[in-house]
Amino acid sequence: MTAKKFLFKNFQPLKYFIFSLTCVVFAVMLTSCEQNPTAPNEPPKPPGYQEDIYWPSLADSPWPMEHHDPQNTGRSQFSGPSKGIIEWKIEIPRYGSSDDTFLSAVNSFDSTIYVVSSNDVEYPYSFLYAINFSGNIKWKFPLPYDDEPTGENSTPAIVKSDGIIHTADRRGNVYAINSEGKLIWKVKLNGIVLGKMVVDKEGYLYCITQFGLVYAISKEGSVIWELELPDAFAGNSSSVSCSPDGNTIYIATNRISAISKSGLLLWETSEVSGAIYHSPLIDSKGNIYFYSDADSLHGFLSMDKNSITRYAYDDMFFVWANPTMDRNGNIYIANEPDIISLDYNGNLRWRLTNVFYGSSISCDKDGRVYFVDGLGTLKCIDSEGQVIWEIPNIGRAYESLTIANNKLYFGAISDSRKYFYCIK
């Protein structure tokens, strides 16, 4: 046997060994990257780290719906205002001395802010306003109101990826409106739409009415299904959230109900003694967060997607407004009369006392938290609870503060006047 043949014959097993070893090393490296997706020079992500959830049906904008997203996190992917200065404000005329309000503003990809203002001077209408970033009103769309002013709200808007805006009036109508303020379609439901609606990844709408009826509505404005929640107490705060995969709808009434996209009731929590006053918050892993005041289910709770309790933080009085969750999984809760922060496992991080009930809470990508307190002071605090800046005498605000264009947008009521603000 020649030396050439000998080397070739003995090289074949070595070649297969090297190939197999290379495959094993590659598989180990791939598994390691999946377990810890951070870059080599970055610190490891904390256990509660929140990944962004792609939602193709929503507008590619900083704040396309109430409390930012279908998971109700109230967290922006962008920074908020750094100076704490009023850039502009516009006055919206009120109807008499009615207890009117603004709803959470939303933002489209063409730099337009949309906000619903109820009980305006042209009663019996609320209006969906389109406002540009300079504070000029582009148009307003009338939303019929009740026969008598009651202080009840219409429904916040949603801006979809096709530019269509969805909202509802106080007579059970859900609307599709284009970016020019023209009606595309409307559908009449049985009862007044409560709280926020959500849109799934395919663009179907889900909402609940005052009679405990849950609806799924197609993109063309047809009712796909209707589900009655037996014994559900559907108050003004009743609202809808969506799982990260878009396949489960969570309804807050006097319990949490999980419903499939096909309208099947999957499970319910036990009844609380009153209504749940904020929308369920869903993290990127599918865990659910809400406040319950029932003796058997009390405190601020975290459950997994199968309704198994992860924790219950019980040192609380009451939660009225939507909480928020930052990028690291820390939660910020308006617990009358305090603001408290819990870590991802439900441990107390800090408590800011004597703040009193005001707006829902929003946070930016840097962990800064924004809200209007019960005394009408707009506050910006860092993730450790330290006040960065504040603006007094803003007025009463109850809904989420919208973060867009490195600014805050929201409405507030001061004495007999209503203002919509831009804060830089």
Tab-separated table of C-alpha atoms in Angstrom:
chain	number	residue	atom	x	y	z
A	1	MET	CA	0.000	0.000	0.000
A	2	THR	CA	1.355	3.373	-0.967
A	3	ALA	CA	1.702	6.216	1.546
A	4	LYS	CA	-0.932	8.217	-0.365
A	5	LYS	CA	-3.499	5.413	-0.131
A	6	PHE	CA	-2.704	4.843	3.544
A	7	LEU	CA	-3.274	8.506	4.431
A	8	PHE	CA	-6.540	8.665	2.456
A	9	LYS	CA	-7.882	5.482	4.055
A	10	ASN	CA	-7.140	6.673	7.596
A	11	PHE	CA	-8.333	10.245	7.015
A	12	GLN	CA	-11.986	9.227	6.442
A	13	PRO	CA	-12.778	8.386	10.140
A	14	LEU	CA	-10.957	11.522	11.260
A	15	LYS	CA	-13.030	13.621	8.856
A	16	TYR	CA	-16.288	12.233	10.227
A	17	PHE	CA	-15.071	12.771	13.802
A	18	ILE	CA	-14.228	16.426	13.123
A	19	PHE	CA	-17.607	16.968	11.437
A	20	SER	CA	-19.472	15.416	14.394
A	21	LEU	CA	-17.487	17.440	16.917
A	22	THR	CA	-18.236	20.637	15.015
A	23	CYS	CA	-21.999	19.876	15.085
A	24	VAL	CA	-21.903	19.252	18.830
A	25	VAL	CA	-20.019	22.511	19.523
A	26	PHE	CA	-22.457	24.468	17.327
A	27	ALA	CA	-25.473	22.959	19.109
A	28	VAL	CA	-24.029	23.853	22.527
A	29	MET	CA	-23.364	27.410	21.404
A	30	LEU	CA	-26.892	27.751	19.978
A	31	THR	CA	-28.482	26.440	23.175
A	32	SER	CA	-26.381	28.828	25.251
A	33	CYS	CA	-27.497	31.783	23.119
A	34	GLU	CA	-31.152	30.818	23.488
A	35	GLN	CA	-30.847	30.607	27.263
A	36	ASN	CA	-29.084	33.949	27.565
A	37	PRO	CA	-29.745	36.090	24.485
A	38	THR	CA	-27.675	39.047	25.662
A	39	ALA	CA	-24.563	40.047	23.749
A	40	PRO	CA	-21.189	38.938	25.214
A	41	ASN	CA	-20.355	42.387	26.620
A	42	GLU	CA	-23.829	43.061	28.036
A	43	PRO	CA	-24.911	42.151	31.573
A	44	PRO	CA	-27.305	39.185	31.782
A	45	LYS	CA	-30.983	40.043	31.612
A	46	PRO	CA	-32.909	39.767	34.903
A	47	PRO	CA	-35.398	36.893	35.317
A	48	GLY	CA	-38.371	39.213	34.785
A	49	TYR	CA	-37.004	40.906	31.661
A	50	GLN	CA	-39.835	41.919	29.316
A	51	GLU	CA	-39.405	41.242	25.618
A	52	ASP	CA	-41.195	43.367	23.039
A	53	ILE	CA	-44.263	41.671	21.546
A	54	TYR	CA	-44.763	42.149	17.824
A	55	TRP	CA	-48.385	43.116	17.072
A	56	PRO	CA	-48.835	43.515	13.295
A	57	SER	CA	-52.448	44.733	13.446
A	58	LEU	CA	-51.566	47.890	15.407
A	59	ALA	CA	-50.129	51.078	13.951
A	60	ASP	CA	-46.341	51.273	13.959
A	61	SER	CA	-46.431	54.238	16.323
A	62	PRO	CA	-45.195	55.026	19.852
A	63	TRP	CA	-48.631	54.613	21.526
A	64	PRO	CA	-51.318	53.044	19.300
A	65	MET	CA	-53.921	52.207	21.975
A	66	GLU	CA	-55.059	52.729	25.572
A	67	HIS	CA	-52.203	51.989	28.008
A	68	HIS	CA	-49.961	51.346	25.013
A	69	ASP	CA	-50.665	47.708	24.056
A	70	PRO	CA	-53.130	44.780	24.251
A	71	GLN	CA	-51.244	43.499	27.312
A	72	ASN	CA	-52.024	46.766	29.137
A	73	THR	CA	-48.404	47.257	30.226
A	74	GLY	CA	-48.375	51.066	29.937
A	75	ARG	CA	-44.735	50.815	28.851
A	76	SER	CA	-43.284	52.781	25.958
A	77	GLN	CA	-40.353	51.658	23.817
A	78	PHE	CA	-39.152	55.262	23.792
A	79	SER	CA	-37.957	57.840	26.307
A	80	GLY	CA	-40.398	60.304	27.826
A	81	PRO	CA	-39.944	64.037	28.441
A	82	SER	CA	-36.794	65.100	30.262
A	83	LYS	CA	-37.500	68.748	31.160
A	84	GLY	CA	-40.947	68.693	32.714
A	85	ILE	CA	-42.158	71.834	30.894
A	86	ILE	CA	-45.551	72.498	29.313
A	87	GLU	CA	-44.905	72.918	25.571
A	88	TRP	CA	-48.534	73.676	24.719
A	89	LYS	CA	-52.086	73.148	25.895
A	90	ILE	CA	-55.416	73.547	24.144
A	91	GLU	CA	-58.773	74.135	25.781
A	92	ILE	CA	-61.762	71.924	25.008
A	93	PRO	CA	-65.074	73.662	25.888
A	94	ARG	CA	-67.137	71.884	28.571
A	95	TYR	CA	-70.870	71.277	28.780
A	96	GLY	CA	-72.019	73.138	31.906
A	97	SER	CA	-70.598	71.724	35.130
A	98	SER	CA	-70.810	68.083	34.049
A	99	ASP	CA	-68.324	65.603	35.451
A	100	ASP	CA	-66.700	65.069	32.091
A	101	THR	CA	-63.328	63.603	31.299
A	102	PHE	CA	-60.683	62.867	28.697
A	103	LEU	CA	-59.790	59.320	27.776
A	104	SER	CA	-56.302	58.047	27.098
A	105	ALA	CA	-54.797	59.581	23.958
A	106	VAL	CA	-53.337	57.385	21.227
A	107	ASN	CA	-50.877	58.081	18.458
A	108	SER	CA	-50.758	57.129	14.760
A	109	PHE	CA	-47.838	56.683	12.394
A	110	ASP	CA	-48.572	60.069	10.739
A	111	SER	CA	-47.803	61.996	13.974
A	112	THR	CA	-51.458	62.532	14.866
A	113	ILE	CA	-52.811	62.271	18.408
A	114	TYR	CA	-56.350	60.945	18.851
A	115	VAL	CA	-58.297	61.480	22.057
A	116	VAL	CA	-61.947	61.091	23.119
A	117	SER	CA	-63.373	63.949	25.183
A	118	SER	CA	-66.789	63.410	26.759
A	119	ASN	CA	-69.562	65.899	27.611
A	120	ASP	CA	-68.257	68.683	25.392
A	121	VAL	CA	-70.086	71.942	24.862
A	122	GLU	CA	-71.871	70.534	21.805
A	123	TYR	CA	-73.780	68.073	23.994
A	124	PRO	CA	-75.292	65.442	23.480
A	125	TYR	CA	-72.028	64.451	21.798
A	126	SER	CA	-68.620	63.386	22.892
A	127	PHE	CA	-65.954	63.791	20.228
A	128	LEU	CA	-62.984	61.913	18.895
A	129	TYR	CA	-60.383	64.635	18.284
A	130	ALA	CA	-57.466	64.424	15.861
A	131	ILE	CA	-54.663	66.759	17.023
A	132	ASN	CA	-51.264	67.252	15.400
A	133	PHE	CA	-47.986	67.457	17.299
A	134	SER	CA	-48.147	71.261	17.216
A	135	GLY	CA	-51.419	71.339	19.159
A	136	ASN	CA	-53.757	72.127	16.269
A	137	ILE	CA	-57.082	70.295	15.968
A	138	LYS	CA	-57.283	68.657	12.533
A	139	TRP	CA	-60.855	67.350	12.855
A	140	LYS	CA	-63.339	65.950	15.349
A	141	PHE	CA	-65.803	63.113	14.962
A	142	PRO	CA	-69.097	63.187	16.943
A	143	LEU	CA	-69.915	60.255	19.250
A	144	PRO	CA	-73.560	60.265	20.427
A	145	TYR	CA	-74.003	60.408	24.177
A	146	ASP	CA	-76.726	59.421	26.651
A	147	ASP	CA	-79.964	61.383	26.824
A	148	GLU	CA	-78.707	62.963	30.042
A	149	PRO	CA	-75.077	63.686	30.986
A	150	THR	CA	-73.994	61.087	33.542
A	151	GLY	CA	-70.231	61.501	33.631
A	152	GLU	CA	-69.780	58.161	31.878
A	153	ASN	CA	-67.100	57.778	29.232
A	154	SER	CA	-67.001	56.653	25.665
A	155	THR	CA	-64.267	54.147	24.783
A	156	PRO	CA	-60.597	55.034	24.086
A	157	ALA	CA	-59.412	54.795	20.516
A	158	ILE	CA	-57.267	52.151	18.825
A	159	VAL	CA	-55.172	52.958	15.743
A	160	LYS	CA	-54.606	49.952	13.473
A	161	SER	CA	-51.843	49.321	10.965
A	162	ASP	CA	-54.168	50.187	8.056
A	163	GLY	CA	-54.761	53.662	9.564
A	164	ILE	CA	-58.298	52.883	10.740
A	165	ILE	CA	-59.272	54.245	14.167
A	166	HIS	CA	-61.740	52.300	16.313
A	167	THR	CA	-63.735	53.685	19.204
A	168	ALA	CA	-67.282	53.453	20.636
A	169	ASP	CA	-70.020	55.809	21.783
A	170	ARG	CA	-72.386	55.718	24.773
A	171	ARG	CA	-75.199	54.163	22.744
A	172	GLY	CA	-73.624	50.799	21.961
A	173	ASN	CA	-72.070	51.658	18.585
A	174	VAL	CA	-68.526	50.644	17.638
A	175	TYR	CA	-66.933	52.762	14.881
A	176	ALA	CA	-64.267	52.424	12.220
A	177	ILE	CA	-63.040	55.876	11.163
A	178	ASN	CA	-60.295	56.716	8.665
A	179	SER	CA	-57.435	59.152	9.179
A	180	GLU	CA	-59.471	61.940	7.535
A	181	GLY	CA	-62.268	61.611	10.099
A	182	LYS	CA	-64.684	59.820	7.750
A	183	LEU	CA	-66.877	56.936	8.880
A	184	ILE	CA	-65.984	53.563	7.334
A	185	TRP	CA	-68.524	51.462	9.254
A	186	LYS	CA	-70.300	51.181	12.576
A	187	VAL	CA	-71.926	48.217	14.301
A	188	LYS	CA	-74.605	48.287	17.002
A	189	LEU	CA	-74.079	46.019	20.039
A	190	ASN	CA	-76.401	45.049	22.865
A	191	GLY	CA	-75.397	47.501	25.566
A	192	ILE	CA	-72.809	50.242	26.061
A	193	VAL	CA	-69.187	49.286	25.383
A	194	LEU	CA	-67.153	49.511	28.590
A	195	GLY	CA	-63.480	50.274	29.200
A	196	LYS	CA	-60.919	49.594	26.529
A	197	MET	CA	-61.272	47.338	23.502
A	198	VAL	CA	-58.392	45.245	22.210
A	199	VAL	CA	-57.423	44.070	18.762
A	200	ASP	CA	-55.770	40.689	18.156
A	201	LYS	CA	-52.849	40.110	15.800
A	202	GLU	CA	-55.172	39.541	12.834
A	203	GLY	CA	-57.112	42.769	13.451
A	204	TYR	CA	-60.302	41.450	15.097
A	205	LEU	CA	-61.814	43.612	17.851
A	206	TYR	CA	-62.923	42.382	21.288
A	207	CYS	CA	-64.983	44.313	23.835
A	208	ILE	CA	-67.471	43.909	26.685
A	209	THR	CA	-70.778	45.709	27.215
A	210	GLN	CA	-72.667	46.713	30.354
A	211	PHE	CA	-74.735	43.492	30.235
A	212	GLY	CA	-71.684	41.248	30.584
A	213	LEU	CA	-71.686	40.413	26.877
A	214	VAL	CA	-68.308	39.869	25.211
A	215	TYR	CA	-68.121	40.524	21.458
A	216	ALA	CA	-65.709	39.635	18.686
A	217	ILE	CA	-65.978	41.958	15.663
A	218	SER	CA	-64.444	41.390	12.244
A	219	LYS	CA	-62.341	43.897	10.331
A	220	GLU	CA	-65.393	44.579	8.147
A	221	GLY	CA	-67.627	45.422	11.113
A	222	SER	CA	-69.566	42.155	11.510
A	223	VAL	CA	-70.169	40.461	14.866
A	224	ILE	CA	-68.377	37.086	14.740
A	225	TRP	CA	-69.564	35.835	18.117
A	226	GLU	CA	-71.217	36.987	21.318
A	227	LEU	CA	-70.577	35.398	24.723
A	228	GLU	CA	-72.521	36.082	27.906
A	229	LEU	CA	-70.553	35.914	31.154
A	230	PRO	CA	-73.033	34.553	33.726
A	231	ASP	CA	-73.341	36.627	36.908
A	232	ALA	CA	-70.662	39.039	35.709
A	233	PHE	CA	-70.840	42.503	37.220
A	234	ALA	CA	-69.827	44.676	34.277
A	235	GLY	CA	-69.138	48.185	35.529
A	236	ASN	CA	-67.554	51.185	33.812
A	237	SER	CA	-64.087	49.872	34.628
A	238	SER	CA	-64.670	46.491	32.943
A	239	SER	CA	-62.072	46.025	30.260
A	240	VAL	CA	-60.218	43.636	27.978
A	241	SER	CA	-56.579	42.539	27.626
A	242	CYS	CA	-54.893	39.984	25.370
A	243	SER	CA	-52.267	37.260	25.824
A	244	PRO	CA	-48.845	37.720	24.153
A	245	ASP	CA	-49.672	35.111	21.483
A	246	GLY	CA	-52.995	36.824	20.757
A	247	ASN	CA	-55.038	33.666	21.338
A	248	THR	CA	-56.598	34.393	24.751
A	249	ILE	CA	-58.755	37.351	25.787
A	250	TYR	CA	-58.856	38.363	29.467
A	251	ILE	CA	-61.913	40.206	30.778
A	252	ALA	CA	-62.003	42.171	34.058
A	253	THR	CA	-65.454	42.418	35.678
A	254	ASN	CA	-66.002	41.186	39.242
A	255	ARG	CA	-63.611	38.383	38.316
A	256	ILE	CA	-61.022	37.611	35.641
A	257	SER	CA	-62.372	35.535	32.753
A	258	ALA	CA	-60.141	33.890	30.133
A	259	ILE	CA	-61.792	33.418	26.727
A	260	SER	CA	-60.443	31.836	23.548
A	261	LYS	CA	-60.493	33.669	20.218
A	262	SER	CA	-63.352	31.393	19.165
A	263	GLY	CA	-65.509	32.555	22.100
A	264	LEU	CA	-64.989	29.611	24.468
A	265	LEU	CA	-64.824	30.390	28.197
A	266	LEU	CA	-61.581	28.769	29.391
A	267	TRP	CA	-61.579	29.631	33.106
A	268	GLU	CA	-62.632	32.233	35.659
A	269	THR	CA	-61.247	33.375	38.993
A	270	SER	CA	-63.460	33.449	42.059
A	271	GLU	CA	-65.672	36.498	42.452
A	272	VAL	CA	-64.281	39.609	44.133
A	273	SER	CA	-66.450	41.689	46.459
A	274	GLY	CA	-66.696	44.501	43.910
A	275	ALA	CA	-65.493	45.285	40.422
A	276	ILE	CA	-61.871	45.019	39.310
A	277	TYR	CA	-61.110	48.654	38.576
A	278	HIS	CA	-58.301	48.272	36.090
A	279	SER	CA	-57.565	46.170	33.028
A	280	PRO	CA	-55.547	42.994	33.604
A	281	LEU	CA	-51.819	43.501	32.986
A	282	ILE	CA	-50.163	40.675	31.030
A	283	ASP	CA	-46.375	40.265	30.927
A	284	SER	CA	-44.393	38.901	27.971
A	285	LYS	CA	-44.359	35.413	29.527
A	286	GLY	CA	-48.156	35.363	29.710
A	287	ASN	CA	-48.540	35.978	33.455
A	288	ILE	CA	-51.602	37.982	34.547
A	289	TYR	CA	-51.667	40.791	37.173
A	290	PHE	CA	-54.680	42.414	38.853
A	291	TYR	CA	-56.029	43.628	42.191
A	292	SER	CA	-58.764	41.703	44.018
A	293	ASP	CA	-60.497	42.719	47.255
A	294	ALA	CA	-62.186	39.361	47.929
A	295	ASP	CA	-61.402	37.638	51.243
A	296	SER	CA	-60.447	34.441	49.417
A	297	LEU	CA	-58.424	36.211	46.732
A	298	HIS	CA	-57.062	39.420	48.208
A	299	GLY	CA	-54.282	41.798	47.244
A	300	PHE	CA	-52.336	42.467	44.078
A	301	LEU	CA	-52.119	39.067	42.409
A	302	SER	CA	-50.008	37.449	39.753
A	303	MET	CA	-51.305	34.310	38.055
A	304	ASP	CA	-49.960	32.221	35.219
A	305	LYS	CA	-51.990	31.622	32.062
A	306	ASN	CA	-53.688	28.630	33.711
A	307	SER	CA	-54.924	30.758	36.677
A	308	ILE	CA	-52.377	29.293	39.105
A	309	THR	CA	-51.339	31.988	41.610
A	310	ARG	CA	-47.685	33.050	41.480
A	311	TYR	CA	-47.942	35.546	44.334
A	312	ALA	CA	-50.365	37.799	46.206
A	313	TYR	CA	-49.061	41.037	47.721
A	314	ASP	CA	-51.556	41.806	50.479
A	315	ASP	CA	-50.336	45.040	52.096
A	316	MET	CA	-52.611	47.208	49.984
A	317	PHE	CA	-55.797	49.230	50.385
A	318	PHE	CA	-57.317	49.550	46.925
A	319	VAL	CA	-56.221	49.853	43.287
A	320	TRP	CA	-58.282	52.058	40.988
A	321	ALA	CA	-55.980	52.852	38.083
A	322	ASN	CA	-53.966	50.848	35.572
A	323	PRO	CA	-50.511	49.845	36.867
A	324	THR	CA	-47.459	49.670	34.629
A	325	MET	CA	-44.539	47.238	34.224
A	326	ASP	CA	-41.046	48.346	33.261
A	327	ARG	CA	-38.551	46.542	31.073
A	328	ASN	CA	-37.128	44.571	34.028
A	329	GLY	CA	-40.511	43.307	35.197
A	330	ASN	CA	-40.931	45.770	38.079
A	331	ILE	CA	-44.537	46.847	38.629
A	332	TYR	CA	-45.743	50.313	39.704
A	333	ILE	CA	-49.198	50.445	41.303
A	334	ALA	CA	-51.440	53.309	42.407
A	335	ASN	CA	-52.484	51.910	45.790
A	336	GLU	CA	-54.659	54.589	47.385
A	337	PRO	CA	-53.114	56.683	48.931
A	338	ASP	CA	-49.627	55.512	47.874
A	339	ILE	CA	-47.616	54.505	44.819
A	340	ILE	CA	-45.824	51.214	45.416
A	341	SER	CA	-43.362	49.219	43.358
A	342	LEU	CA	-43.064	45.429	43.421
A	343	ASP	CA	-40.328	43.384	41.793
A	344	TYR	CA	-41.083	40.556	39.374
A	345	ASN	CA	-41.599	38.090	42.220
A	346	GLY	CA	-43.978	40.299	44.165
A	347	ASN	CA	-41.530	41.695	46.735
A	348	LEU	CA	-41.883	45.327	47.835
A	349	ARG	CA	-39.217	47.572	46.319
A	350	TRP	CA	-40.406	50.950	47.639
A	351	ARG	CA	-43.484	52.948	48.618
A	352	LEU	CA	-44.176	56.627	47.818
A	353	THR	CA	-46.671	57.759	50.459
A	354	ASN	CA	-49.592	60.203	50.438
A	355	VAL	CA	-49.854	60.537	46.678
A	356	PHE	CA	-53.606	59.792	46.494
A	357	TYR	CA	-55.600	58.531	43.573
A	358	GLY	CA	-55.018	60.204	40.234
A	359	SER	CA	-54.263	58.940	36.746
A	360	SER	CA	-53.141	55.546	35.563
A	361	ILE	CA	-49.368	55.079	35.510
A	362	SER	CA	-47.128	54.972	32.416
A	363	CYS	CA	-43.400	54.276	32.093
A	364	ASP	CA	-40.788	54.829	29.402
A	365	LYS	CA	-37.957	52.629	28.164
A	366	ASP	CA	-35.577	54.066	30.773
A	367	GLY	CA	-37.777	53.026	33.700
A	368	ARG	CA	-39.069	56.537	34.406
A	369	VAL	CA	-42.654	56.565	35.657
A	370	TYR	CA	-45.251	59.278	34.901
A	371	PHE	CA	-48.619	60.010	36.535
A	372	VAL	CA	-50.859	62.810	37.780
A	373	ASP	CA	-51.522	62.515	41.505
A	374	GLY	CA	-54.766	63.230	43.333
A	375	LEU	CA	-53.751	66.844	43.992
A	376	GLY	CA	-53.355	67.573	40.279
A	377	THR	CA	-49.546	67.438	40.202
A	378	LEU	CA	-47.851	65.742	37.252
A	379	LYS	CA	-44.899	63.695	38.522
A	380	CYS	CA	-41.934	61.998	36.893
A	381	ILE	CA	-40.093	59.570	39.152
A	382	ASP	CA	-37.231	57.188	38.490
A	383	SER	CA	-37.382	53.422	38.920
A	384	GLU	CA	-36.216	53.782	42.536
A	385	GLY	CA	-39.060	56.102	43.515
A	386	GLN	CA	-37.129	59.393	43.492
A	387	VAL	CA	-38.928	62.430	42.049
A	388	ILE	CA	-37.114	63.758	38.959
A	389	TRP	CA	-39.467	66.639	38.213
A	390	GLU	CA	-43.064	67.681	38.814
A	391	ILE	CA	-45.600	70.229	37.518
A	392	PRO	CA	-48.286	71.395	39.987
A	393	ASN	CA	-51.813	72.606	39.193
A	394	ILE	CA	-52.283	70.425	36.121
A	395	GLY	CA	-55.808	69.400	37.089
A	396	ARG	CA	-57.611	66.096	37.542
A	397	ALA	CA	-56.543	63.301	35.220
A	398	TYR	CA	-57.711	59.709	35.396
A	399	GLU	CA	-56.486	57.898	32.312
A	400	SER	CA	-53.063	56.813	31.034
A	401	LEU	CA	-50.487	59.406	30.011
A	402	THR	CA	-49.373	58.889	26.415
A	403	ILE	CA	-45.628	58.810	25.641
A	404	ALA	CA	-44.756	59.785	22.058
A	405	ASN	CA	-42.122	61.936	20.370
A	406	ASN	CA	-40.210	62.084	23.722
A	407	LYS	CA	-43.183	63.944	25.184
A	408	LEU	CA	-46.316	63.336	27.243
A	409	TYR	CA	-49.850	63.879	25.920
A	410	PHE	CA	-52.941	63.813	28.130
A	411	GLY	CA	-56.098	65.660	29.102
A	412	ALA	CA	-56.964	67.105	32.520
A	413	ILE	CA	-59.798	69.057	34.107
A	414	SER	CA	-59.059	72.128	36.204
A	415	ASP	CA	-61.937	73.972	37.895
A	416	SER	CA	-64.408	74.682	35.095
A	417	ARG	CA	-61.979	74.132	32.210
A	418	LYS	CA	-60.639	71.177	30.228
A	419	TYR	CA	-57.149	71.219	28.723
A	420	PHE	CA	-55.199	68.820	26.560
A	421	TYR	CA	-51.466	69.008	27.330
A	422	CYS	CA	-48.155	68.391	25.647
A	423	ILE	CA	-45.219	68.108	28.075
A	424	LYS	CA	-41.622	68.167	26.882
